[in-house]
Short mmCIF file of N, CA, C and O in Angstrom, two decimals:
data_model
loop_
_atom_site.label_atom_id
_atom_site.label_comp_id
_atom_site.label_asym_id
_atom_site.label_seq_id
_atom_site.Cartn_x
_atom_site.Cartn_y
_atom_site.Cartn_z
N MET A 1 102.75 91.97 113.37
CA MET A 1 103.11 92.70 112.16
C MET A 1 102.65 94.14 112.27
O MET A 1 101.55 94.41 112.72
N GLU A 2 103.47 95.01 111.80
CA GLU A 2 103.12 96.42 111.93
C GLU A 2 102.94 97.12 110.59
O GLU A 2 102.66 98.30 110.53
N HIS A 3 103.05 96.39 109.51
CA HIS A 3 103.01 97.02 108.19
C HIS A 3 101.77 96.63 107.38
O HIS A 3 101.76 96.76 106.16
N GLU A 4 100.74 96.17 108.05
CA GLU A 4 99.56 95.68 107.33
C GLU A 4 98.94 96.76 106.44
O GLU A 4 98.54 96.48 105.31
N THR A 5 98.87 97.98 106.94
CA THR A 5 98.27 99.06 106.15
C THR A 5 99.11 99.32 104.90
O THR A 5 98.55 99.50 103.81
N GLU A 6 100.42 99.29 105.04
CA GLU A 6 101.29 99.46 103.87
C GLU A 6 101.07 98.32 102.88
O GLU A 6 101.05 98.54 101.67
N TYR A 7 100.95 97.11 103.40
CA TYR A 7 100.73 95.95 102.53
C TYR A 7 99.43 96.09 101.75
O TYR A 7 99.37 95.82 100.56
N VAL A 8 98.39 96.54 102.44
CA VAL A 8 97.09 96.71 101.77
C VAL A 8 97.20 97.79 100.70
O VAL A 8 96.68 97.63 99.59
N GLN A 9 97.92 98.87 100.99
CA GLN A 9 98.09 99.93 99.99
C GLN A 9 98.84 99.40 98.77
O GLN A 9 98.49 99.70 97.63
N ILE A 10 99.86 98.61 99.00
CA ILE A 10 100.62 98.02 97.89
C ILE A 10 99.72 97.08 97.09
O ILE A 10 99.78 97.06 95.85
N MET A 11 98.87 96.35 97.77
CA MET A 11 97.94 95.45 97.08
C MET A 11 96.97 96.25 96.22
O MET A 11 96.66 95.86 95.09
N ILE A 12 96.48 97.37 96.74
CA ILE A 12 95.57 98.23 95.97
C ILE A 12 96.29 98.75 94.73
O ILE A 12 95.74 98.71 93.62
N ASP A 13 97.52 99.21 94.91
CA ASP A 13 98.30 99.71 93.77
C ASP A 13 98.53 98.60 92.74
O ASP A 13 98.46 98.84 91.53
N SER A 14 98.78 97.41 93.22
CA SER A 14 98.98 96.26 92.33
C SER A 14 97.73 95.98 91.52
O SER A 14 97.81 95.72 90.31
N LEU A 15 96.58 96.04 92.16
CA LEU A 15 95.33 95.81 91.44
C LEU A 15 95.09 96.87 90.37
O LEU A 15 94.62 96.57 89.27
N LYS A 16 95.45 98.12 90.67
CA LYS A 16 95.31 99.18 89.68
C LYS A 16 96.22 98.92 88.49
O LYS A 16 95.82 99.12 87.32
N LYS A 17 97.44 98.48 88.75
CA LYS A 17 98.36 98.14 87.66
C LYS A 17 97.81 96.99 86.82
O LYS A 17 97.93 96.99 85.59
N LYS A 18 97.21 96.02 87.50
CA LYS A 18 96.63 94.89 86.77
C LYS A 18 95.50 95.34 85.85
O LYS A 18 95.39 94.87 84.72
N VAL A 19 94.70 96.26 86.31
CA VAL A 19 93.62 96.80 85.47
C VAL A 19 94.21 97.48 84.24
O VAL A 19 93.74 97.28 83.11
N ASP A 20 95.26 98.27 84.44
CA ASP A 20 95.91 98.94 83.30
C ASP A 20 96.44 97.92 82.30
O ASP A 20 96.29 98.09 81.08
N ILE A 21 97.07 96.88 82.80
CA ILE A 21 97.63 95.87 81.91
C ILE A 21 96.53 95.11 81.18
O ILE A 21 96.65 94.83 79.98
N LEU A 22 95.45 94.81 81.87
CA LEU A 22 94.33 94.14 81.21
C LEU A 22 93.73 95.03 80.12
O LEU A 22 93.33 94.53 79.06
N ASN A 23 93.70 96.33 80.37
CA ASN A 23 93.24 97.27 79.33
C ASN A 23 94.17 97.26 78.13
O ASN A 23 93.73 97.33 76.97
N GLN A 24 95.47 97.16 78.39
CA GLN A 24 96.44 97.06 77.30
C GLN A 24 96.21 95.79 76.48
O GLN A 24 96.26 95.82 75.24
N ILE A 25 95.94 94.69 77.16
CA ILE A 25 95.68 93.43 76.47
C ILE A 25 94.42 93.54 75.62
O ILE A 25 94.38 93.07 74.48
N THR A 26 93.40 94.19 76.15
CA THR A 26 92.16 94.40 75.38
C THR A 26 92.45 95.21 74.12
O THR A 26 91.96 94.89 73.03
N SER A 27 93.27 96.24 74.26
CA SER A 27 93.64 97.05 73.11
C SER A 27 94.42 96.22 72.08
O SER A 27 94.19 96.32 70.87
N LEU A 28 95.33 95.41 72.56
CA LEU A 28 96.10 94.55 71.66
C LEU A 28 95.19 93.53 70.97
O LEU A 28 95.40 93.20 69.79
N ASN A 29 94.19 93.04 71.68
CA ASN A 29 93.22 92.13 71.06
C ASN A 29 92.51 92.81 69.90
O ASN A 29 92.29 92.20 68.85
N GLN A 30 92.15 94.08 70.09
CA GLN A 30 91.49 94.83 69.03
C GLN A 30 92.42 95.02 67.82
O GLN A 30 91.98 94.89 66.67
N GLU A 31 93.69 95.31 68.12
CA GLU A 31 94.66 95.43 67.03
C GLU A 31 94.77 94.12 66.25
O GLU A 31 94.81 94.13 65.01
N GLN A 32 94.82 93.01 66.98
CA GLN A 32 94.90 91.71 66.32
C GLN A 32 93.66 91.44 65.48
O GLN A 32 93.76 90.90 64.38
N LYS A 33 92.52 91.82 65.99
CA LYS A 33 91.28 91.61 65.24
C LYS A 33 91.32 92.36 63.91
O LYS A 33 90.96 91.81 62.87
N VAL A 34 91.78 93.61 63.96
CA VAL A 34 91.88 94.41 62.73
C VAL A 34 92.87 93.76 61.76
O VAL A 34 92.60 93.65 60.56
N LEU A 35 94.00 93.31 62.30
CA LEU A 35 95.01 92.68 61.45
C LEU A 35 94.47 91.40 60.80
O LEU A 35 94.71 91.16 59.60
N ILE A 36 93.76 90.61 61.56
CA ILE A 36 93.23 89.35 61.04
C ILE A 36 92.14 89.59 60.00
O ILE A 36 92.02 88.85 59.03
N GLN A 37 91.36 90.63 60.20
CA GLN A 37 90.27 90.92 59.27
C GLN A 37 90.73 91.62 57.99
O GLN A 37 89.95 91.77 57.06
N ALA A 38 91.99 92.04 57.97
CA ALA A 38 92.51 92.70 56.77
C ALA A 38 92.56 91.71 55.62
O ALA A 38 92.65 90.49 55.82
N GLU A 39 92.52 92.25 54.44
CA GLU A 39 92.55 91.41 53.25
C GLU A 39 93.84 90.59 53.19
O GLU A 39 93.84 89.42 52.82
N VAL A 40 94.94 91.23 53.58
CA VAL A 40 96.23 90.54 53.63
C VAL A 40 96.76 90.68 55.05
O VAL A 40 96.91 91.79 55.57
N LEU A 41 97.05 89.54 55.67
CA LEU A 41 97.53 89.55 57.06
C LEU A 41 98.98 90.01 57.11
O LEU A 41 99.85 89.44 56.45
N ASP A 42 99.23 91.04 57.90
CA ASP A 42 100.59 91.53 58.14
C ASP A 42 101.16 90.72 59.30
O ASP A 42 100.94 91.05 60.47
N LEU A 43 101.88 89.65 58.98
CA LEU A 43 102.39 88.75 60.01
C LEU A 43 103.37 89.43 60.96
O LEU A 43 103.37 89.13 62.16
N GLU A 44 104.16 90.34 60.44
CA GLU A 44 105.12 91.03 61.29
C GLU A 44 104.39 91.86 62.35
O GLU A 44 104.74 91.81 63.54
N ALA A 45 103.40 92.61 61.94
CA ALA A 45 102.62 93.41 62.89
C ALA A 45 101.88 92.52 63.88
O ALA A 45 101.79 92.83 65.07
N PHE A 46 101.35 91.40 63.37
CA PHE A 46 100.65 90.47 64.25
C PHE A 46 101.61 89.89 65.29
O PHE A 46 101.27 89.80 66.47
N ASP A 47 102.81 89.53 64.87
CA ASP A 47 103.81 89.01 65.80
C ASP A 47 104.18 90.03 66.87
O ASP A 47 104.41 89.67 68.03
N VAL A 48 104.23 91.29 66.48
CA VAL A 48 104.53 92.35 67.45
C VAL A 48 103.45 92.39 68.53
O VAL A 48 103.76 92.49 69.73
N THR A 49 102.18 92.28 68.13
CA THR A 49 101.11 92.30 69.13
C THR A 49 101.17 91.07 70.03
O THR A 49 100.91 91.16 71.23
N VAL A 50 101.54 89.93 69.45
CA VAL A 50 101.68 88.71 70.25
C VAL A 50 102.80 88.89 71.29
O VAL A 50 102.63 88.52 72.47
N ASP A 51 103.92 89.46 70.86
CA ASP A 51 105.02 89.70 71.79
C ASP A 51 104.62 90.67 72.90
O ASP A 51 104.96 90.46 74.08
N LYS A 52 103.91 91.73 72.55
CA LYS A 52 103.45 92.70 73.55
C LYS A 52 102.49 92.04 74.55
O LYS A 52 102.57 92.29 75.75
N LYS A 53 101.59 91.20 74.03
CA LYS A 53 100.65 90.52 74.93
C LYS A 53 101.40 89.57 75.85
O LYS A 53 101.07 89.44 77.03
N SER A 54 102.42 88.91 75.33
CA SER A 54 103.22 88.00 76.16
C SER A 54 103.89 88.76 77.29
O SER A 54 103.92 88.29 78.44
N GLU A 55 104.42 89.95 76.98
CA GLU A 55 105.03 90.78 78.02
C GLU A 55 104.00 91.19 79.07
O GLU A 55 104.28 91.18 80.27
N CYS A 56 102.81 91.54 78.62
CA CYS A 56 101.73 91.91 79.54
C CYS A 56 101.38 90.73 80.46
O CYS A 56 101.20 90.91 81.67
N ILE A 57 101.29 89.57 79.88
CA ILE A 57 100.94 88.38 80.66
C ILE A 57 102.03 88.07 81.69
O ILE A 57 101.73 87.73 82.84
N ASP A 58 103.30 88.22 81.29
CA ASP A 58 104.40 88.01 82.24
C ASP A 58 104.31 89.00 83.40
O ASP A 58 104.51 88.64 84.56
N THR A 59 103.99 90.25 83.08
CA THR A 59 103.85 91.27 84.12
C THR A 59 102.68 90.93 85.05
O THR A 59 102.80 91.05 86.28
N LEU A 60 101.57 90.49 84.47
CA LEU A 60 100.43 90.08 85.30
C LEU A 60 100.80 88.94 86.24
O LEU A 60 100.41 88.94 87.42
N THR A 61 101.54 87.99 85.72
CA THR A 61 101.96 86.85 86.53
C THR A 61 102.81 87.31 87.71
O THR A 61 102.61 86.86 88.85
N ASN A 62 103.74 88.23 87.45
CA ASN A 62 104.57 88.76 88.53
C ASN A 62 103.75 89.54 89.55
O ASN A 62 103.98 89.41 90.76
N LEU A 63 102.82 90.35 89.06
CA LEU A 63 101.96 91.09 89.98
C LEU A 63 101.11 90.15 90.82
O LEU A 63 100.94 90.37 92.02
N ASP A 64 100.60 89.09 90.21
CA ASP A 64 99.80 88.11 90.95
C ASP A 64 100.62 87.45 92.05
O ASP A 64 100.14 87.27 93.17
N SER A 65 101.85 87.11 91.73
CA SER A 65 102.72 86.47 92.72
C SER A 65 102.98 87.39 93.90
O SER A 65 102.87 86.99 95.06
N GLY A 66 103.33 88.64 93.60
CA GLY A 66 103.57 89.61 94.68
C GLY A 66 102.32 89.89 95.49
O GLY A 66 102.37 90.00 96.72
N PHE A 67 101.18 89.98 94.80
CA PHE A 67 99.92 90.21 95.48
C PHE A 67 99.63 89.07 96.45
O PHE A 67 99.25 89.30 97.60
N GLN A 68 99.83 87.85 96.00
CA GLN A 68 99.54 86.68 96.85
C GLN A 68 100.42 86.66 98.09
O GLN A 68 99.95 86.35 99.19
N LYS A 69 101.68 87.02 97.94
CA LYS A 69 102.59 87.06 99.09
C LYS A 69 102.11 88.09 100.12
O LYS A 69 102.11 87.81 101.32
N LEU A 70 101.72 89.25 99.64
CA LEU A 70 101.23 90.28 100.56
C LEU A 70 99.90 89.87 101.19
O LEU A 70 99.68 90.08 102.39
N TYR A 71 99.03 89.29 100.39
CA TYR A 71 97.75 88.82 100.91
C TYR A 71 97.98 87.81 102.04
O TYR A 71 97.32 87.88 103.08
N ASP A 72 98.92 86.90 101.83
CA ASP A 72 99.21 85.89 102.86
C ASP A 72 99.69 86.54 104.16
O ASP A 72 99.32 86.10 105.25
N ARG A 73 100.49 87.60 104.04
CA ARG A 73 100.98 88.31 105.23
C ARG A 73 99.83 88.99 105.97
O ARG A 73 99.74 88.93 107.20
N VAL A 74 98.96 89.64 105.23
CA VAL A 74 97.82 90.33 105.85
C VAL A 74 96.88 89.31 106.48
O VAL A 74 96.40 89.49 107.60
N LYS A 75 96.62 88.22 105.77
CA LYS A 75 95.75 87.16 106.31
C LYS A 75 96.32 86.60 107.61
O LYS A 75 95.60 86.40 108.57
N GLU A 76 97.62 86.38 107.62
CA GLU A 76 98.27 85.87 108.83
C GLU A 76 98.08 86.83 109.99
O GLU A 76 97.77 86.42 111.12
N ALA A 77 98.25 88.12 109.73
CA ALA A 77 98.06 89.12 110.78
C ALA A 77 96.62 89.13 111.28
O ALA A 77 96.37 89.23 112.48
N LEU A 78 95.67 89.02 110.36
CA LEU A 78 94.26 88.99 110.76
C LEU A 78 93.96 87.74 111.58
O LEU A 78 93.22 87.80 112.56
N ASP A 79 94.56 86.62 111.18
CA ASP A 79 94.36 85.38 111.92
C ASP A 79 94.94 85.47 113.34
O ASP A 79 94.47 84.81 114.25
N GLU A 80 95.97 86.31 113.50
CA GLU A 80 96.60 86.48 114.80
C GLU A 80 95.92 87.55 115.65
O GLU A 80 96.39 87.89 116.72
N GLY A 81 94.83 88.14 115.13
CA GLY A 81 94.07 89.09 115.92
C GLY A 81 94.31 90.54 115.59
O GLY A 81 93.90 91.42 116.35
N PHE A 82 94.97 90.82 114.48
CA PHE A 82 95.18 92.20 114.06
C PHE A 82 93.83 92.89 113.86
O PHE A 82 92.90 92.31 113.33
N ASP A 83 93.73 94.14 114.29
CA ASP A 83 92.49 94.90 114.17
C ASP A 83 92.29 95.36 112.72
O ASP A 83 93.03 96.23 112.24
N PRO A 84 91.30 94.80 112.01
CA PRO A 84 91.11 95.15 110.60
C PRO A 84 90.63 96.59 110.38
O PRO A 84 90.70 97.08 109.26
N SER A 85 90.19 97.28 111.43
CA SER A 85 89.73 98.66 111.22
C SER A 85 90.87 99.54 110.73
O SER A 85 90.64 100.52 110.00
N VAL A 86 92.10 99.21 111.08
CA VAL A 86 93.26 99.96 110.60
C VAL A 86 93.35 99.83 109.08
O VAL A 86 93.62 100.79 108.37
N VAL A 87 93.10 98.63 108.59
CA VAL A 87 93.15 98.38 107.15
C VAL A 87 92.01 99.10 106.46
O VAL A 87 92.19 99.68 105.38
N PHE A 88 90.83 99.10 107.05
CA PHE A 88 89.67 99.76 106.45
C PHE A 88 89.91 101.26 106.29
O PHE A 88 89.47 101.87 105.33
N LYS A 89 90.63 101.85 107.24
CA LYS A 89 90.96 103.28 107.12
C LYS A 89 91.81 103.51 105.88
O LYS A 89 91.63 104.50 105.17
N ALA A 90 92.75 102.61 105.62
CA ALA A 90 93.58 102.74 104.42
C ALA A 90 92.74 102.60 103.16
O ALA A 90 92.98 103.30 102.18
N LEU A 91 91.77 101.73 103.21
CA LEU A 91 90.93 101.52 102.04
C LEU A 91 90.05 102.72 101.74
O LEU A 91 89.67 102.96 100.59
N LYS A 92 89.70 103.49 102.77
CA LYS A 92 88.82 104.65 102.59
C LYS A 92 89.60 105.89 102.15
O LYS A 92 89.01 106.91 101.82
N ASP A 93 90.90 105.77 102.10
CA ASP A 93 91.74 106.90 101.70
C ASP A 93 91.37 107.33 100.28
O ASP A 93 91.30 106.51 99.37
N PRO A 94 91.12 108.63 100.06
CA PRO A 94 90.71 109.12 98.73
C PRO A 94 91.69 108.80 97.61
O PRO A 94 91.30 108.68 96.47
N LYS A 95 92.96 108.62 97.91
CA LYS A 95 93.92 108.32 96.84
C LYS A 95 93.73 106.92 96.28
O LYS A 95 94.33 106.57 95.28
N ASN A 96 92.83 106.13 96.89
CA ASN A 96 92.56 104.78 96.40
C ASN A 96 91.38 104.71 95.44
O ASN A 96 91.00 103.65 95.01
N ASP A 97 90.81 105.84 95.14
CA ASP A 97 89.67 105.87 94.21
C ASP A 97 90.12 105.77 92.78
O ASP A 97 91.16 106.10 92.39
#
């Protein structure tokens, strides 16, 4: 395999996207908390947050699936004797901070 470094970069980007989505879910949780603690529950607004969280979860599921496929490819290359120092160079790239 010759694309291991690209795969690792895509995996890093995927993890960053997952962090963003998890932050969105945390924000939606806070919105739901405020809605629930209100004197009168706005069911429509609450349903909107539930729908948004569902979309976030679907996106996370897709990212997880893609991440796992790439991980399996990189693992296979490492098992076949691929030099991991190439991957480490990609990980040290400043754009991954």
